[in-house]
Short mmCIF file of N, CA and C in Angstrom, two decimals:
data_model
loop_
_atom_site.label_atom_id
_atom_site.label_comp_id
_atom_site.label_asym_id
_atom_site.label_seq_id
_atom_site.Cartn_x
_atom_site.Cartn_y
_atom_site.Cartn_z
N UNK V 1 0.80 -1.30 -0.01
CA UNK V 1 -0.10 -0.06 -0.03
C UNK V 1 0.71 1.12 -0.11
N UNK V 2 0.58 2.36 -0.72
CA UNK V 2 1.24 3.34 -0.41
C UNK V 2 1.20 4.14 0.68
N UNK V 3 2.29 4.65 0.83
CA UNK V 3 2.73 5.46 2.14
C UNK V 3 1.55 6.65 2.45
N UNK V 4 1.21 7.05 3.57
CA UNK V 4 0.24 8.11 3.67
C UNK V 4 0.90 9.48 3.00
N UNK V 5 0.16 10.27 2.73
CA UNK V 5 0.81 11.67 2.40
C UNK V 5 1.54 12.19 3.51
N UNK V 6 2.84 12.97 2.86
CA UNK V 6 3.49 13.49 4.05
C UNK V 6 3.10 14.74 4.50
N UNK V 7 3.12 15.26 5.39
CA UNK V 7 2.82 16.38 6.39
C UNK V 7 3.75 17.44 5.83
N UNK V 8 3.26 18.38 5.04
CA UNK V 8 4.33 19.12 4.47
C UNK V 8 5.14 20.23 5.67
N UNK V 9 4.54 20.43 6.97
CA UNK V 9 5.06 21.04 7.91
C UNK V 9 6.23 20.46 8.40
N UNK V 10 5.82 19.05 8.57
CA UNK V 10 6.81 18.16 9.27
C UNK V 10 7.96 17.74 8.22
N UNK V 11 7.71 17.73 6.87
CA UNK V 11 8.85 17.63 5.97
C UNK V 11 9.71 18.67 5.88
N UNK V 12 9.19 20.06 6.08
CA UNK V 12 10.12 21.29 6.14
C UNK V 12 10.76 21.21 7.29
N UNK V 13 10.37 20.80 8.56
CA UNK V 13 10.93 20.91 9.68
C UNK V 13 12.34 20.24 9.69
N UNK V 14 11.95 18.91 9.14
CA UNK V 14 13.04 17.59 9.03
C UNK V 14 14.09 18.26 8.24
N UNK V 15 13.68 19.02 7.05
CA UNK V 15 14.64 19.18 5.96
C UNK V 15 15.48 20.25 6.80
N UNK V 16 14.85 21.37 7.23
CA UNK V 16 15.54 22.60 8.19
C UNK V 16 16.31 22.14 8.87
N UNK V 17 16.15 21.06 9.79
CA UNK V 17 16.67 20.35 10.75
C UNK V 17 18.08 19.48 10.43
N UNK V 18 17.84 18.89 9.30
CA UNK V 18 18.66 18.26 8.78
C UNK V 18 19.97 18.97 8.08
N UNK V 19 19.60 20.45 7.35
CA UNK V 19 20.34 21.06 6.87
C UNK V 19 21.28 21.53 7.92
N UNK V 20 20.66 21.97 9.00
CA UNK V 20 21.34 22.78 10.03
C UNK V 20 22.65 21.79 10.62
N UNK V 21 21.87 20.63 10.73
CA UNK V 21 22.97 19.62 11.41
C UNK V 21 24.07 19.20 10.40
N UNK V 22 23.86 19.30 9.05
CA UNK V 22 24.87 18.83 7.81
C UNK V 22 25.82 20.15 8.16
N UNK V 23 25.09 21.33 7.94
CA UNK V 23 26.15 22.42 8.11
C UNK V 23 27.21 22.30 9.39
N UNK V 24 26.67 22.20 10.48
CA UNK V 24 27.34 22.15 11.63
C UNK V 24 28.51 20.87 11.54
N UNK V 25 28.19 19.36 10.95
CA UNK V 25 28.92 18.62 10.89
C UNK V 25 30.12 18.85 10.15
N UNK V 26 29.50 19.58 8.98
CA UNK V 26 30.60 19.91 8.20
C UNK V 26 31.64 20.91 8.53
N UNK V 27 31.26 22.02 9.08
CA UNK V 27 32.09 22.65 9.76
C UNK V 27 33.08 22.27 10.72
N UNK V 28 32.46 21.10 11.59
CA UNK V 28 33.27 20.60 12.42
C UNK V 28 34.42 19.56 11.84
N UNK V 29 34.22 19.56 10.58
CA UNK V 29 35.16 18.24 9.83
C UNK V 29 34.66 17.24 9.98
N UNK V 30 33.44 16.56 10.47
CA UNK V 30 33.03 15.68 10.74
C UNK V 30 32.36 14.85 9.43
N UNK V 31 33.02 14.66 8.47
CA UNK V 31 32.11 14.30 7.10
C UNK V 31 31.53 12.85 7.52
N UNK V 32 32.08 12.02 8.17
CA UNK V 32 31.55 10.50 8.43
C UNK V 32 30.20 10.52 9.08
N UNK V 33 29.91 11.69 9.77
CA UNK V 33 28.80 11.77 10.48
C UNK V 33 27.92 12.52 9.75
N UNK V 34 28.29 13.22 8.77
CA UNK V 34 27.24 13.95 7.76
C UNK V 34 27.12 13.06 7.00
N UNK V 35 27.88 11.99 6.36
CA UNK V 35 27.32 11.05 5.54
C UNK V 35 26.16 10.33 6.25
N UNK V 36 26.58 9.62 7.63
CA UNK V 36 25.49 9.09 8.06
C UNK V 36 24.33 9.63 8.56
N UNK V 37 24.37 11.15 8.70
CA UNK V 37 22.79 11.71 8.69
C UNK V 37 22.24 11.83 7.32
N UNK V 38 22.97 11.71 6.09
CA UNK V 38 22.20 11.55 4.91
C UNK V 38 21.53 10.24 4.69
N UNK V 39 22.13 9.18 5.57
CA UNK V 39 21.85 7.78 5.06
C UNK V 39 20.75 7.91 5.84
N UNK V 40 20.49 8.46 6.89
CA UNK V 40 19.50 8.52 8.06
C UNK V 40 17.99 9.09 7.62
N UNK V 41 18.42 9.98 6.47
CA UNK V 41 17.21 10.70 5.82
C UNK V 41 16.57 9.71 4.90
N UNK V 42 17.34 8.90 4.45
CA UNK V 42 16.70 7.61 3.28
C UNK V 42 15.53 6.88 4.23
N UNK V 43 15.82 6.44 5.47
CA UNK V 43 15.02 5.71 6.40
C UNK V 43 13.52 6.51 6.74
N UNK V 44 13.65 7.91 6.26
CA UNK V 44 12.39 8.66 6.71
C UNK V 44 11.21 8.41 5.67
N UNK V 45 10.09 9.33 5.49
CA UNK V 45 9.19 8.89 4.40
C UNK V 45 9.99 9.34 3.31
N UNK V 46 9.52 8.80 2.06
CA UNK V 46 10.42 9.12 0.78
C UNK V 46 9.95 10.34 0.29
N UNK V 47 8.33 10.71 0.72
CA UNK V 47 7.75 11.99 0.00
C UNK V 47 8.19 13.14 0.60
N UNK V 48 9.41 12.90 1.96
CA UNK V 48 9.98 14.18 2.58
C UNK V 48 11.21 14.38 1.77
N UNK V 49 11.85 13.49 0.87
CA UNK V 49 13.01 13.62 0.15
C UNK V 49 13.23 14.91 -0.46
N UNK V 50 12.11 15.21 -1.62
CA UNK V 50 12.37 16.23 -2.57
C UNK V 50 12.10 17.69 -1.67
N UNK V 51 11.59 17.45 -0.34
CA UNK V 51 11.70 18.85 0.29
C UNK V 51 13.12 19.13 0.74
N UNK V 52 13.53 17.85 1.24
CA UNK V 52 15.16 17.82 1.53
C UNK V 52 15.99 18.47 0.57
N UNK V 53 15.91 17.82 -0.51
CA UNK V 53 16.53 18.10 -1.82
C UNK V 53 16.52 19.88 -1.80
N UNK V 54 15.55 20.18 -2.15
CA UNK V 54 15.22 21.92 -2.27
C UNK V 54 15.83 22.68 -1.17
N UNK V 55 16.11 21.98 0.02
CA UNK V 55 16.46 22.87 1.33
C UNK V 55 18.12 22.72 1.06
N UNK V 56 18.75 21.36 0.77
CA UNK V 56 20.19 21.23 0.49
C UNK V 56 20.51 22.15 -0.72
N UNK V 57 19.82 22.17 -1.78
CA UNK V 57 20.18 23.10 -2.77
C UNK V 57 20.06 24.33 -2.73
N UNK V 58 19.23 24.89 -1.86
CA UNK V 58 19.01 26.35 -1.28
C UNK V 58 20.17 26.50 -0.49
N UNK V 59 20.77 25.75 0.44
CA UNK V 59 22.00 25.81 1.43
C UNK V 59 23.04 25.49 0.67
N UNK V 60 23.35 25.43 -0.43
CA UNK V 60 24.59 25.21 -1.42
C UNK V 60 25.07 23.91 -0.93
N UNK V 61 24.28 22.89 -0.93
CA UNK V 61 24.65 21.60 -0.48
C UNK V 61 24.10 20.34 -1.52
N UNK V 62 24.52 20.91 -2.55
CA UNK V 62 23.74 20.07 -3.89
C UNK V 62 24.96 19.04 -3.84
N UNK V 63 25.96 18.88 -3.40
CA UNK V 63 26.66 17.83 -3.39
C UNK V 63 26.44 16.68 -2.60
N UNK V 64 25.46 17.12 -1.32
CA UNK V 64 25.07 16.21 -0.23
C UNK V 64 23.91 15.43 -0.82
N UNK V 65 23.00 16.35 -1.65
CA UNK V 65 21.97 15.75 -2.47
C UNK V 65 22.52 14.66 -3.22
N UNK V 66 23.69 14.74 -4.31
CA UNK V 66 24.12 13.74 -4.82
C UNK V 66 24.62 12.46 -4.44
N UNK V 67 25.29 12.86 -2.94
CA UNK V 67 25.47 11.70 -2.27
C UNK V 67 24.24 10.68 -1.77
N UNK V 68 23.36 11.68 -1.44
CA UNK V 68 21.77 10.86 -0.89
C UNK V 68 21.47 10.04 -2.02
N UNK V 69 21.53 10.58 -3.08
CA UNK V 69 20.82 9.88 -4.47
C UNK V 69 21.84 8.83 -4.54
N UNK V 70 22.95 8.62 -4.49
CA UNK V 70 23.69 7.69 -4.72
C UNK V 70 23.51 6.47 -4.08
N UNK V 71 23.47 6.91 -2.66
CA UNK V 71 23.21 5.85 -1.59
C UNK V 71 21.63 5.43 -1.84
N UNK V 72 20.74 6.10 -2.06
CA UNK V 72 19.46 5.79 -2.48
C UNK V 72 19.51 4.67 -3.56
N UNK V 73 20.15 4.52 -4.42
CA UNK V 73 20.38 3.68 -5.50
C UNK V 73 20.54 2.12 -5.06
N UNK V 74 21.42 2.32 -3.85
CA UNK V 74 21.38 0.87 -3.30
C UNK V 74 20.52 0.27 -2.34
N UNK V 75 19.56 1.11 -2.36
CA UNK V 75 18.27 0.80 -1.49
C UNK V 75 17.57 -0.48 -1.49
N UNK V 76 16.93 -1.34 -0.88
CA UNK V 76 16.14 -2.60 -1.47
C UNK V 76 15.16 -2.11 -2.33
N UNK V 77 14.57 -2.93 -3.45
CA UNK V 77 14.15 -2.75 -4.73
C UNK V 77 12.83 -1.78 -4.41
N UNK V 78 12.15 -2.12 -3.54
CA UNK V 78 10.61 -1.68 -3.13
C UNK V 78 11.12 -0.20 -2.68
N UNK V 79 12.04 0.20 -1.97
CA UNK V 79 12.31 1.18 -1.19
C UNK V 79 12.92 2.41 -2.20
N UNK V 80 13.74 1.54 -3.13
CA UNK V 80 14.31 2.57 -4.24
C UNK V 80 13.03 3.05 -5.07
N UNK V 81 12.26 2.12 -5.56
CA UNK V 81 11.07 2.39 -6.26
C UNK V 81 9.95 3.70 -5.32
N UNK V 82 9.94 3.61 -4.05
CA UNK V 82 9.22 4.47 -3.42
C UNK V 82 10.06 5.81 -3.63
N UNK V 83 10.97 5.76 -3.38
CA UNK V 83 11.91 7.14 -3.45
C UNK V 83 11.94 7.64 -5.04
N UNK V 84 12.12 6.95 -5.83
CA UNK V 84 11.82 7.34 -7.31
C UNK V 84 10.57 7.93 -7.47
N UNK V 85 9.62 6.82 -7.04
CA UNK V 85 8.28 7.70 -7.22
C UNK V 85 8.03 9.14 -6.46
N UNK V 86 8.50 9.03 -5.27
CA UNK V 86 8.51 10.44 -4.54
C UNK V 86 9.05 11.56 -5.25
N UNK V 87 9.98 11.41 -5.99
CA UNK V 87 11.00 12.45 -6.63
C UNK V 87 10.12 12.87 -7.82
N UNK V 88 9.66 11.48 -8.70
CA UNK V 88 8.68 11.98 -9.77
C UNK V 88 7.52 12.66 -9.29
N UNK V 89 6.56 12.29 -8.43
CA UNK V 89 5.63 12.93 -7.97
C UNK V 89 5.58 14.30 -7.51
N UNK V 90 6.85 14.83 -7.12
CA UNK V 90 7.25 16.12 -6.68
C UNK V 90 7.84 16.88 -7.87
N UNK V 91 7.85 16.61 -8.86
CA UNK V 91 8.26 17.22 -10.12
C UNK V 91 9.83 17.23 -9.99
N UNK V 92 10.44 16.29 -9.46
CA UNK V 92 11.72 16.32 -9.59
C UNK V 92 12.45 15.13 -10.71
N UNK V 93 11.82 15.13 -11.79
CA UNK V 93 12.24 14.08 -12.87
C UNK V 93 13.82 13.94 -13.17
N UNK V 94 14.49 15.00 -13.00
CA UNK V 94 16.07 15.07 -13.27
C UNK V 94 16.40 13.87 -12.12
N UNK V 95 16.05 14.30 -10.88
CA UNK V 95 16.71 13.74 -9.68
C UNK V 95 16.20 12.05 -9.98
N UNK V 96 14.76 11.86 -10.39
CA UNK V 96 14.43 10.60 -10.56
C UNK V 96 15.29 9.60 -11.60
N UNK V 97 15.52 10.42 -12.51
CA UNK V 97 16.31 10.18 -13.62
C UNK V 97 17.65 9.63 -13.03
N UNK V 98 18.28 10.43 -12.32
CA UNK V 98 19.64 10.07 -11.90
C UNK V 98 19.76 8.84 -10.98
N UNK V 99 18.72 8.77 -10.24
CA UNK V 99 18.61 7.76 -9.22
C UNK V 99 18.46 6.27 -9.91
N UNK V 100 17.46 6.34 -11.01
CA UNK V 100 17.43 5.16 -11.61
C UNK V 100 18.50 4.83 -12.70
N UNK V 101 19.17 5.83 -13.22
CA UNK V 101 20.23 5.25 -13.82
C UNK V 101 21.44 4.88 -12.96
N UNK V 102 21.47 5.39 -11.88
CA UNK V 102 22.55 4.90 -10.56
C UNK V 102 22.27 3.30 -10.31
N UNK V 103 20.83 3.00 -10.53
CA UNK V 103 20.52 1.78 -9.81
C UNK V 103 20.29 0.48 -10.55
N UNK V 104 21.01 0.92 -11.79
CA UNK V 104 21.12 -0.33 -12.92
C UNK V 104 22.16 -1.04 -12.61
N UNK V 105 23.06 -0.74 -11.84
CA UNK V 105 24.23 -1.63 -11.66
C UNK V 105 23.97 -2.78 -10.42
N UNK V 106 22.77 -2.98 -10.21
CA UNK V 106 22.27 -3.76 -9.03
C UNK V 106 21.90 -5.36 -9.81
N UNK V 107 21.80 -6.31 -9.30
CA UNK V 107 21.71 -7.65 -9.75
C UNK V 107 20.20 -7.33 -10.63
N UNK V 108 20.19 -8.31 -11.76
CA UNK V 108 18.75 -8.33 -12.19
C UNK V 108 17.74 -8.70 -11.62
N UNK V 109 17.89 -9.33 -10.47
CA UNK V 109 16.64 -10.19 -9.77
C UNK V 109 16.14 -8.64 -8.81
N UNK V 110 17.07 -7.96 -8.61
CA UNK V 110 16.69 -7.08 -7.40
C UNK V 110 16.16 -5.59 -8.24
N UNK V 111 16.61 -5.68 -10.07
CA UNK V 111 15.92 -4.44 -10.86
C UNK V 111 14.51 -5.16 -10.97
N UNK V 112 14.57 -6.46 -11.21
CA UNK V 112 12.90 -6.92 -11.58
C UNK V 112 12.32 -6.62 -10.44
N UNK V 113 12.52 -6.57 -9.30
CA UNK V 113 11.72 -6.28 -8.23
C UNK V 113 11.45 -4.52 -8.23
N UNK V 114 12.46 -3.95 -8.32
CA UNK V 114 12.25 -2.60 -8.11
C UNK V 114 11.28 -1.89 -9.49
N UNK V 115 11.46 -2.55 -10.71
CA UNK V 115 10.43 -2.48 -11.78
C UNK V 115 9.13 -3.01 -11.25
N UNK V 116 8.83 -3.85 -10.63
CA UNK V 116 7.68 -4.50 -10.40
C UNK V 116 7.11 -3.53 -9.51
N UNK V 117 7.79 -2.97 -8.34
CA UNK V 117 7.36 -2.11 -7.22
C UNK V 117 6.81 -0.93 -8.14
N UNK V 118 7.67 -0.17 -9.36
CA UNK V 118 7.35 0.84 -9.73
C UNK V 118 5.97 0.84 -10.46
N UNK V 119 5.81 -0.29 -11.25
CA UNK V 119 4.61 -0.27 -12.03
C UNK V 119 3.27 -0.70 -11.35
N UNK V 120 3.53 -1.25 -9.87
CA UNK V 120 2.62 -1.43 -9.13
C UNK V 120 2.20 -0.22 -8.41
N UNK V 121 3.15 0.78 -8.39
CA UNK V 121 2.73 2.07 -7.70
C UNK V 121 2.09 3.30 -8.67
N UNK V 122 2.12 2.47 -10.01
CA UNK V 122 1.27 3.40 -11.00
C UNK V 122 2.64 4.23 -11.64
N UNK V 123 3.64 4.10 -11.54
CA UNK V 123 5.09 4.71 -11.76
C UNK V 123 5.59 4.32 -13.32
N UNK V 124 4.72 3.89 -14.37
CA UNK V 124 5.13 3.26 -15.59
C UNK V 124 6.01 4.18 -16.24
N UNK V 125 6.04 5.43 -16.30
CA UNK V 125 7.12 6.25 -16.91
C UNK V 125 8.43 5.95 -16.24
N UNK V 126 8.59 5.79 -14.97
CA UNK V 126 9.93 5.75 -14.23
C UNK V 126 10.24 4.32 -14.54
N UNK V 127 9.41 3.17 -14.63
CA UNK V 127 9.72 2.09 -14.66
C UNK V 127 10.44 1.81 -15.90
N UNK V 128 9.69 2.57 -17.03
CA UNK V 128 10.22 2.49 -18.57
C UNK V 128 11.60 3.06 -18.43
N UNK V 129 11.77 3.94 -18.02
CA UNK V 129 13.10 4.97 -17.48
C UNK V 129 14.37 3.97 -16.87
N UNK V 130 13.76 3.10 -15.93
CA UNK V 130 14.96 2.24 -15.26
C UNK V 130 15.08 1.24 -16.25
N UNK V 131 14.45 0.72 -17.09
CA UNK V 131 14.41 -0.22 -18.29
C UNK V 131 15.20 0.33 -19.12
N UNK V 132 15.04 1.47 -19.45
CA UNK V 132 15.83 2.02 -20.74
C UNK V 132 17.36 2.18 -20.18
N UNK V 133 17.61 2.82 -19.10
CA UNK V 133 18.76 2.84 -18.44
C UNK V 133 19.77 1.74 -18.47
N UNK V 134 18.92 0.77 -17.93
CA UNK V 134 19.49 -0.65 -17.90
C UNK V 134 20.23 -1.12 -19.38
N UNK V 135 19.28 -0.94 -20.31
CA UNK V 135 19.59 -1.43 -21.68
C UNK V 135 20.33 -0.54 -22.06
N UNK V 136 20.87 0.56 -21.74
CA UNK V 136 22.03 1.46 -22.34
C UNK V 136 23.40 1.00 -21.46
N UNK V 137 23.28 0.50 -20.47
CA UNK V 137 24.47 0.12 -19.77
C UNK V 137 24.87 -1.34 -19.76
N UNK V 138 23.89 -2.30 -19.59
CA UNK V 138 24.05 -3.56 -19.60
C UNK V 138 23.94 -4.40 -20.83
N UNK V 139 24.51 -5.44 -21.01
CA UNK V 139 24.56 -6.25 -22.13
C UNK V 139 23.08 -6.98 -22.57
N UNK V 140 23.00 -7.32 -23.78
CA UNK V 140 21.76 -8.05 -24.10
C UNK V 140 21.38 -8.99 -23.43
N UNK V 141 22.24 -10.00 -23.10
CA UNK V 141 22.28 -11.18 -22.57
C UNK V 141 21.91 -10.71 -21.03
N UNK V 142 22.16 -9.71 -20.27
CA UNK V 142 21.67 -9.49 -18.98
C UNK V 142 20.27 -8.90 -19.25
N UNK V 143 19.96 -8.31 -20.40
CA UNK V 143 18.45 -7.83 -20.37
C UNK V 143 17.47 -9.27 -20.52
N UNK V 144 18.19 -10.29 -21.29
CA UNK V 144 17.34 -11.49 -21.38
C UNK V 144 17.10 -12.28 -20.16
N UNK V 145 18.24 -12.38 -19.27
CA UNK V 145 18.24 -12.68 -17.77
C UNK V 145 17.21 -11.98 -17.04
N UNK V 146 17.07 -10.93 -17.41
CA UNK V 146 15.93 -9.71 -16.64
C UNK V 146 14.59 -10.45 -17.06
N UNK V 147 14.47 -10.56 -18.25
CA UNK V 147 13.05 -10.86 -18.71
C UNK V 147 12.85 -12.21 -18.44
N UNK V 148 13.75 -13.09 -18.05
CA UNK V 148 13.60 -14.46 -17.83
C UNK V 148 12.86 -14.49 -16.44
N UNK V 149 13.05 -13.50 -15.58
CA UNK V 149 12.13 -13.65 -14.26
C UNK V 149 10.97 -13.27 -14.30
N UNK V 150 10.56 -12.87 -15.28
CA UNK V 150 8.97 -12.52 -15.62
C UNK V 150 8.73 -12.26 -16.87
N UNK V 151 8.55 -13.39 -17.77
CA UNK V 151 8.76 -13.30 -19.20
C UNK V 151 7.19 -12.36 -19.62
N UNK V 152 6.07 -12.52 -18.87
CA UNK V 152 5.11 -12.02 -19.40
C UNK V 152 5.06 -10.50 -19.34
N UNK V 153 5.63 -10.08 -18.31
CA UNK V 153 5.67 -8.54 -17.88
C UNK V 153 6.74 -7.91 -18.42
N UNK V 154 7.91 -8.56 -18.22
CA UNK V 154 9.19 -7.91 -18.47
C UNK V 154 9.41 -7.68 -20.25
N UNK V 155 9.25 -9.06 -20.87
CA UNK V 155 9.56 -8.94 -22.29
C UNK V 155 9.28 -7.77 -22.89
N UNK V 156 7.80 -7.59 -22.80
CA UNK V 156 7.26 -6.80 -23.67
C UNK V 156 7.75 -5.15 -23.32
N UNK V 157 7.81 -4.83 -22.36
CA UNK V 157 8.68 -3.73 -21.67
C UNK V 157 9.84 -3.54 -21.92
N UNK V 158 10.85 -4.57 -22.14
CA UNK V 158 12.05 -4.58 -22.21
C UNK V 158 12.26 -4.07 -23.68
N UNK V 159 11.08 -4.49 -24.47
CA UNK V 159 11.49 -4.39 -25.86
C UNK V 159 10.90 -3.08 -26.32
N UNK V 160 9.82 -2.47 -25.68
CA UNK V 160 9.54 -1.29 -25.79
C UNK V 160 10.56 -0.18 -25.27
N UNK V 161 11.47 -0.59 -24.17
CA UNK V 161 12.19 0.44 -23.71
C UNK V 161 13.44 0.52 -24.86
N UNK V 162 13.84 -0.93 -25.44
CA UNK V 162 14.72 -0.95 -26.14
C UNK V 162 14.61 -0.24 -27.38
N UNK V 163 13.36 -0.21 -27.93
CA UNK V 163 12.98 0.31 -29.15
C UNK V 163 13.14 2.01 -29.06
N UNK V 164 12.54 2.39 -27.70
CA UNK V 164 13.19 3.75 -27.35
C UNK V 164 14.85 4.38 -27.14
N UNK V 165 15.38 3.12 -26.69
CA UNK V 165 17.01 3.50 -27.11
C UNK V 165 17.47 3.65 -28.24
N UNK V 166 17.08 2.75 -29.26
CA UNK V 166 17.79 2.53 -30.68
C UNK V 166 17.22 1.12 -31.38
N UNK V 167 17.37 1.27 -32.70
CA UNK V 167 16.83 0.22 -33.49
C UNK V 167 18.18 -0.78 -33.14
N UNK V 168 19.32 -0.33 -33.08
CA UNK V 168 20.42 -1.66 -32.83
C UNK V 168 20.23 -2.13 -31.39
N UNK V 169 19.74 -1.31 -30.47
CA UNK V 169 19.28 -1.93 -28.98
C UNK V 169 18.23 -2.91 -29.36
N UNK V 170 17.36 -2.60 -30.06
CA UNK V 170 16.13 -3.53 -30.05
C UNK V 170 16.68 -4.83 -30.90
N UNK V 171 17.11 -4.79 -31.97
CA UNK V 171 17.48 -5.83 -32.22
C UNK V 171 18.52 -6.68 -31.73
N UNK V 172 19.40 -6.41 -30.88
CA UNK V 172 20.28 -6.93 -30.06
C UNK V 172 19.80 -7.86 -28.77
N UNK V 173 18.60 -6.92 -28.38
CA UNK V 173 17.82 -7.39 -27.31
C UNK V 173 17.10 -8.65 -27.84
N UNK V 174 16.38 -8.34 -29.08
CA UNK V 174 15.56 -9.67 -29.67
C UNK V 174 16.72 -11.06 -30.16
N UNK V 175 17.77 -10.42 -30.33
CA UNK V 175 18.61 -11.62 -30.55
C UNK V 175 18.72 -12.56 -29.23
N UNK V 176 19.00 -11.82 -28.39
CA UNK V 176 19.32 -12.32 -26.94
C UNK V 176 18.25 -12.89 -26.25
N UNK V 177 16.85 -12.51 -26.52
CA UNK V 177 15.64 -13.11 -26.19
C UNK V 177 15.40 -14.39 -26.88
N UNK V 178 16.01 -14.31 -28.22
CA UNK V 178 15.56 -15.76 -29.09
C UNK V 178 16.70 -16.77 -28.70
N UNK V 179 17.84 -16.54 -28.18
CA UNK V 179 18.80 -17.37 -27.71
C UNK V 179 18.34 -18.07 -26.75
N UNK V 180 17.78 -16.99 -25.67
CA UNK V 180 17.23 -17.36 -24.48
C UNK V 180 15.84 -18.30 -24.49
N UNK V 181 15.46 -18.33 -25.46
CA UNK V 181 14.02 -19.02 -25.87
C UNK V 181 12.71 -18.11 -25.21
N UNK V 182 12.90 -16.76 -25.17
CA UNK V 182 11.95 -15.89 -24.80
C UNK V 182 11.33 -15.23 -25.75
N UNK V 183 11.72 -15.51 -27.05
CA UNK V 183 11.00 -14.38 -28.15
C UNK V 183 11.00 -15.41 -29.40
#
């Protein structure tokens, strides 16, 4: 079930407190503690993260936001999908795309879970973006292994994403799917 809507006031207070604490930690040379604080933010409601992003950028801490996105890319699949969905819902498509691009290095089993979670939450464009990013950087054989995890759902979606990437990527994927007995 989707998370309850975020209380904007609570999200703003949490973001302000995090930025204040990050500034203090950075001024004291406590980079490890600052990194820990960013990781803690990922444990909070995903809908609060876009508010934190805005506060970090306003405070000149864009590098901390980039670090937070990098850490988010290694979250469990359902959590990764929730964060990507929250960023998309908040009108932060660039951040969502960056997160999804960074998430394609994970094992295909985890990617299948992230795609399933995105589709289940109604985030079809983000799921397709994840598949397209995957197809840009991973081998067609990896894509066939991904498709094999849920052929009925993933094969047509992978083909659609490959078509959006390039004709040669679609052709390579079709060949890998045939070799794997999936097309």
